[in-house]
mmCIF file of C-alpha atoms in Angstrom:
data_model
loop_
_atom_site.group_PDB
_atom_site.id
_atom_site.type_symbol
_atom_site.label_atom_id
_atom_site.label_comp_id
_atom_site.label_asym_id
_atom_site.label_seq_id
_atom_site.Cartn_x
_atom_site.Cartn_y
_atom_site.Cartn_z
ATOM 1 C CA UNK U 141 16.882 -5.435 -6.227
ATOM 2 C CA UNK U 142 17.208 -2.446 -8.418
ATOM 3 C CA UNK U 143 17.814 -2.850 -12.306
ATOM 4 C CA UNK U 144 14.456 -4.407 -13.193
ATOM 5 C CA UNK U 145 11.297 -1.640 -13.517
ATOM 6 C CA UNK U 146 7.979 -2.343 -13.057
ATOM 7 C CA UNK U 147 4.993 -0.467 -13.580
ATOM 8 C CA UNK U 148 2.868 0.371 -10.508
ATOM 9 C CA UNK U 149 -0.981 0.406 -10.542
ATOM 10 C CA UNK U 150 -4.036 0.981 -7.974
ATOM 11 C CA UNK U 151 -6.381 -1.620 -7.160
ATOM 12 C CA UNK U 152 -9.318 0.374 -6.899
ATOM 13 C CA UNK U 153 -9.569 -1.774 -3.229
ATOM 14 C CA UNK U 154 -5.592 0.009 -2.438
ATOM 15 C CA UNK U 155 -7.419 3.784 -4.031
ATOM 16 C CA UNK U 156 -10.821 3.458 -2.009
ATOM 17 C CA UNK U 157 -8.345 2.952 1.322
ATOM 18 C CA UNK U 158 -6.654 5.565 0.092
ATOM 19 C CA UNK U 159 -9.187 8.258 -0.365
ATOM 20 C CA UNK U 160 -10.531 7.070 3.620
ATOM 21 C CA UNK U 161 -8.006 7.767 5.413
ATOM 22 C CA UNK U 162 -6.924 11.288 3.773
ATOM 23 C CA UNK U 163 -11.008 12.032 4.483
ATOM 24 C CA UNK U 164 -10.757 10.893 7.650
ATOM 25 C CA UNK U 165 -7.022 13.322 7.947
ATOM 26 C CA UNK U 166 -8.516 15.863 6.060
ATOM 27 C CA UNK U 167 -11.774 16.901 8.472
ATOM 28 C CA UNK U 168 -8.766 17.739 10.943
ATOM 29 C CA UNK U 169 -6.310 18.993 8.334
ATOM 30 C CA UNK U 170 -6.141 19.342 4.409
ATOM 31 C CA UNK U 171 -2.215 20.609 4.463
ATOM 32 C CA UNK U 172 -1.445 16.822 6.804
ATOM 33 C CA UNK U 173 -3.965 15.209 4.631
ATOM 34 C CA UNK U 174 -1.600 16.723 1.339
ATOM 35 C CA UNK U 175 1.780 15.807 2.924
ATOM 36 C CA UNK U 176 0.267 12.271 3.262
ATOM 37 C CA UNK U 177 -1.222 11.705 -0.133
ATOM 38 C CA UNK U 178 2.776 12.940 -1.830
ATOM 39 C CA UNK U 179 4.087 11.216 0.229
ATOM 40 C CA UNK U 180 2.024 7.956 -0.478
ATOM 41 C CA UNK U 181 2.587 8.353 -4.427
ATOM 42 C CA UNK U 182 5.980 8.986 -4.516
ATOM 43 C CA UNK U 183 6.712 5.655 -1.408
ATOM 44 C CA UNK U 184 4.389 3.723 -3.865
ATOM 45 C CA UNK U 185 6.128 4.877 -7.436
ATOM 46 C CA UNK U 186 8.668 4.559 -6.130
ATOM 47 C CA UNK U 187 8.953 1.156 -6.388
ATOM 48 C CA UNK U 188 9.091 0.847 -10.125
ATOM 49 C CA UNK U 189 12.850 0.603 -9.740
ATOM 50 C CA UNK U 190 12.829 -0.408 -5.976
ATOM 51 C CA UNK U 191 9.417 -2.543 -5.653
ATOM 52 C CA UNK U 192 10.883 -6.328 -3.858
ATOM 53 C CA UNK U 193 12.414 -3.590 -0.776
ATOM 54 C CA UNK U 194 8.584 -3.861 0.943
ATOM 55 C CA UNK U 195 9.276 -7.760 3.582
ATOM 56 C CA UNK U 196 6.813 -10.791 2.976
ATOM 57 C CA UNK U 197 3.642 -9.841 4.301
ATOM 58 C CA UNK U 198 3.778 -12.110 7.512
ATOM 59 C CA UNK U 199 -0.060 -13.135 7.450
ATOM 60 C CA UNK U 200 0.546 -14.233 3.697
ATOM 61 C CA UNK U 201 3.958 -16.195 4.031
ATOM 62 C CA UNK U 202 4.280 -15.081 -0.573
ATOM 63 C CA UNK U 203 7.101 -13.836 -1.519
ATOM 64 C CA UNK U 204 5.600 -11.911 -4.399
ATOM 65 C CA UNK U 205 3.264 -9.966 -1.319
ATOM 66 C CA UNK U 206 4.814 -8.060 0.374
ATOM 67 C CA UNK U 207 4.130 -4.346 1.563
ATOM 68 C CA UNK U 208 6.379 -1.169 2.672
ATOM 69 C CA UNK U 209 4.810 0.942 5.976
ATOM 70 C CA UNK U 210 4.265 4.272 4.769
ATOM 71 C CA UNK U 211 3.289 6.141 8.679
ATOM 72 C CA UNK U 212 1.181 4.376 10.567
ATOM 73 C CA UNK U 213 -0.253 2.053 7.222
ATOM 74 C CA UNK U 214 0.429 -0.448 4.944
ATOM 75 C CA UNK U 215 1.051 -0.334 1.217
ATOM 76 C CA UNK U 216 0.421 -4.356 -0.252
ATOM 77 C CA UNK U 217 1.695 -4.738 -2.686
ATOM 78 C CA UNK U 218 2.392 -7.946 -5.178
ATOM 79 C CA UNK U 219 4.526 -7.676 -7.697
ATOM 80 C CA UNK U 220 4.293 -9.923 -11.584
ATOM 81 C CA UNK U 221 7.551 -9.592 -13.620
ATOM 82 C CA UNK U 222 6.145 -6.402 -15.050
ATOM 83 C CA UNK U 223 3.916 -5.138 -12.373
ATOM 84 C CA UNK U 224 3.317 -4.247 -8.705
ATOM 85 C CA UNK U 225 -0.460 -3.869 -8.463
ATOM 86 C CA UNK U 226 -0.900 -1.897 -5.168
ATOM 87 C CA UNK U 227 -3.565 -3.833 -3.023
ATOM 88 C CA UNK U 228 -4.555 -1.918 -0.090
ATOM 89 C CA UNK U 229 -3.523 0.717 1.813
ATOM 90 C CA UNK U 230 -4.750 -0.052 4.973
ATOM 91 C CA UNK U 231 -3.897 1.382 8.894
ATOM 92 C CA UNK U 232 -1.169 -0.312 10.620
ATOM 93 C CA UNK U 233 -3.518 -1.218 13.285
ATOM 94 C CA UNK U 234 -6.733 -2.472 11.441
ATOM 95 C CA UNK U 235 -7.678 -6.202 11.442
ATOM 96 C CA UNK U 236 -6.060 -7.701 8.297
ATOM 97 C CA UNK U 237 -8.164 -10.652 8.404
ATOM 98 C CA UNK U 238 -11.658 -8.416 7.613
ATOM 99 C CA UNK U 239 -9.336 -6.916 4.949
ATOM 100 C CA UNK U 240 -8.389 -9.917 3.378
ATOM 101 C CA UNK U 241 -11.987 -11.411 3.201
ATOM 102 C CA UNK U 242 -12.617 -8.623 0.913
ATOM 103 C CA UNK U 243 -10.441 -9.526 -2.031
#
C-alpha cells in the first residue's frame, strides 16, 4: 500500500549476495552487470513507498517477510514500521533452506 514511506537498508548478507551476482555477470559482460545493478537498486528503492507489493515468502509464511523478483533473483526483505530491510538477494533456483540456515 502506498502512503507510508520507509527507509531501505541492506544487510551485509544481502549486499554480499548482490556482489556475488554482479561479479558472476561481469565475467561475461560488465555492461550487463551495470544494468542489473541499476535495476536492482531501483527496485529496492521503490520499496520505500510500495513496500507491501511483494509477496509473502512462501517458505517463511510471515507477513513481514516478503520478496520481489528481479530477473531470476529473489530480493527478500523484511518490513518494520519504519524500515524495509533487504535480507537477501539470491538466485531463484538456489536452495532457499541453505540461505535460511546461514542467518
